[in-house]
Amino acid sequence: TPRFASSTAPCRLLSCISTMKGGLGPALLPAELAQKDEEQMQFVILHGRRGTAMPGWRPLLTEEEAAWIAERLARGVPDAR
């Protein structure tokens, strides 16, 4: 999912993208995200997290695209390498 990996690059160290273990932000592994529902993840994707490196992507992503990303995060993103 090149679009997903490139869209997270500003928030994460490039060396951490393929492992999803975090960099500037928390790990994006299913075990780490298990307590968050997909709607909550979609909200953060669209609106960001105040006081962190996570920007809101609302100007660039639709609700459907953010939902797609949240669903993939919940299931686990394949190795981006």
PDB file of C-alpha atoms in Angstrom:
ATOM      1  CA  THR A   1       0.000   0.000   0.000  1.00  0.00           C
ATOM      2  CA  PRO A   2       2.386   2.715  -1.219  1.00  0.00           C
ATOM      3  CA  ARG A   3      -0.134   5.530  -0.701  1.00  0.00           C
ATOM      4  CA  PHE A   4      -0.592   4.551   2.948  1.00  0.00           C
ATOM      5  CA  ALA A   5       3.111   4.214   3.613  1.00  0.00           C
ATOM      6  CA  SER A   6       3.901   7.552   1.970  1.00  0.00           C
ATOM      7  CA  SER A   7       1.065   9.331   3.791  1.00  0.00           C
ATOM      8  CA  THR A   8       2.444   8.309   7.175  1.00  0.00           C
ATOM      9  CA  ALA A   9       6.028   9.321   6.355  1.00  0.00           C
ATOM     10  CA  PRO A  10       5.765  12.871   7.751  1.00  0.00           C
ATOM     11  CA  CYS A  11       4.731  11.462  11.153  1.00  0.00           C
ATOM     12  CA  ARG A  12       7.259   8.649  11.375  1.00  0.00           C
ATOM     13  CA  LEU A  13      10.921   7.983  10.857  1.00  0.00           C
ATOM     14  CA  LEU A  14      11.341   6.495   7.414  1.00  0.00           C
ATOM     15  CA  SER A  15      13.179   3.495   8.801  1.00  0.00           C
ATOM     16  CA  CYS A  16      10.097   2.570  10.873  1.00  0.00           C
ATOM     17  CA  ILE A  17       7.526   2.676   8.049  1.00  0.00           C
ATOM     18  CA  SER A  18       7.915  -0.922   6.921  1.00  0.00           C
ATOM     19  CA  THR A  19       7.724  -2.316  10.455  1.00  0.00           C
ATOM     20  CA  MET A  20       4.931   0.023  11.680  1.00  0.00           C
ATOM     21  CA  LYS A  21       6.696   0.059  15.072  1.00  0.00           C
ATOM     22  CA  GLY A  22       6.553   3.818  15.363  1.00  0.00           C
ATOM     23  CA  GLY A  23       9.092   6.572  15.268  1.00  0.00           C
ATOM     24  CA  LEU A  24       7.754   9.934  16.284  1.00  0.00           C
ATOM     25  CA  GLY A  25       4.403   8.359  17.047  1.00  0.00           C
ATOM     26  CA  PRO A  26       3.081   5.147  18.597  1.00  0.00           C
ATOM     27  CA  ALA A  27       3.359   1.758  16.956  1.00  0.00           C
ATOM     28  CA  LEU A  28       0.637   1.001  14.406  1.00  0.00           C
ATOM     29  CA  LEU A  29       0.488  -2.721  15.022  1.00  0.00           C
ATOM     30  CA  PRO A  30      -2.838  -4.541  15.545  1.00  0.00           C
ATOM     31  CA  ALA A  31      -1.883  -5.500  19.112  1.00  0.00           C
ATOM     32  CA  GLU A  32      -1.186  -1.848  19.944  1.00  0.00           C
ATOM     33  CA  LEU A  33      -4.439  -0.709  18.326  1.00  0.00           C
ATOM     34  CA  ALA A  34      -6.670  -3.484  19.703  1.00  0.00           C
ATOM     35  CA  GLN A  35      -8.312  -1.191  22.268  1.00  0.00           C
ATOM     36  CA  LYS A  36      -9.220   1.438  19.675  1.00  0.00           C
ATOM     37  CA  ASP A  37     -12.216   1.064  17.429  1.00  0.00           C
ATOM     38  CA  GLU A  38     -12.007   1.857  13.733  1.00  0.00           C
ATOM     39  CA  GLU A  39     -14.185   4.980  14.085  1.00  0.00           C
ATOM     40  CA  GLN A  40     -11.768   6.375  16.663  1.00  0.00           C
ATOM     41  CA  MET A  41      -8.810   5.667  14.364  1.00  0.00           C
ATOM     42  CA  GLN A  42     -10.661   7.242  11.429  1.00  0.00           C
ATOM     43  CA  PHE A  43     -11.263  10.392  13.499  1.00  0.00           C
ATOM     44  CA  VAL A  44      -7.558  10.668  14.366  1.00  0.00           C
ATOM     45  CA  ILE A  45      -6.580  10.119  10.731  1.00  0.00           C
ATOM     46  CA  LEU A  46      -8.901  12.915   9.605  1.00  0.00           C
ATOM     47  CA  HIS A  47      -8.367  15.385  12.452  1.00  0.00           C
ATOM     48  CA  GLY A  48      -4.935  14.556  13.849  1.00  0.00           C
ATOM     49  CA  ARG A  49      -3.850  14.677  17.484  1.00  0.00           C
ATOM     50  CA  ARG A  50      -3.317  18.063  19.028  1.00  0.00           C
ATOM     51  CA  GLY A  51       0.115  18.511  20.604  1.00  0.00           C
ATOM     52  CA  THR A  52       1.673  15.633  18.629  1.00  0.00           C
ATOM     53  CA  ALA A  53       3.356  15.136  15.257  1.00  0.00           C
ATOM     54  CA  MET A  54       0.126  13.581  13.880  1.00  0.00           C
ATOM     55  CA  PRO A  55      -1.510  16.039  11.467  1.00  0.00           C
ATOM     56  CA  GLY A  56      -5.100  15.887  10.325  1.00  0.00           C
ATOM     57  CA  TRP A  57      -5.460  14.570   6.798  1.00  0.00           C
ATOM     58  CA  ARG A  58      -9.018  15.864   6.225  1.00  0.00           C
ATOM     59  CA  PRO A  59      -7.954  18.247   3.433  1.00  0.00           C
ATOM     60  CA  LEU A  60      -6.468  15.331   1.490  1.00  0.00           C
ATOM     61  CA  LEU A  61      -8.541  12.267   2.433  1.00  0.00           C
ATOM     62  CA  THR A  62     -12.220  11.466   2.185  1.00  0.00           C
ATOM     63  CA  GLU A  63     -14.145   9.772   4.993  1.00  0.00           C
ATOM     64  CA  GLU A  64     -14.067   6.565   2.930  1.00  0.00           C
ATOM     65  CA  GLU A  65     -10.294   6.707   2.478  1.00  0.00           C
ATOM     66  CA  ALA A  66      -9.757   7.321   6.202  1.00  0.00           C
ATOM     67  CA  ALA A  67     -12.083   4.389   6.971  1.00  0.00           C
ATOM     68  CA  TRP A  68     -10.068   2.197   4.573  1.00  0.00           C
ATOM     69  CA  ILE A  69      -6.808   3.148   6.343  1.00  0.00           C
ATOM     70  CA  ALA A  70      -8.339   2.511   9.781  1.00  0.00           C
ATOM     71  CA  GLU A  71      -9.582  -0.909   8.654  1.00  0.00           C
ATOM     72  CA  ARG A  72      -6.129  -1.842   7.323  1.00  0.00           C
ATOM     73  CA  LEU A  73      -4.477  -0.697  10.554  1.00  0.00           C
ATOM     74  CA  ALA A  74      -6.886  -2.830  12.572  1.00  0.00           C
ATOM     75  CA  ARG A  75      -6.095  -5.900  10.445  1.00  0.00           C
ATOM     76  CA  GLY A  76      -2.389  -5.219  10.070  1.00  0.00           C
ATOM     77  CA  VAL A  77      -0.597  -3.616   7.168  1.00  0.00           C
ATOM     78  CA  PRO A  78       1.583  -5.934   5.067  1.00  0.00           C
ATOM     79  CA  ASP A  79       5.306  -5.236   5.028  1.00  0.00           C
ATOM     80  CA  ALA A  80       5.714  -2.063   2.935  1.00  0.00           C
ATOM     81  CA  ARG A  81       9.227  -2.973   1.774  1.00  0.00           C
TER      82      ARG A  81
END
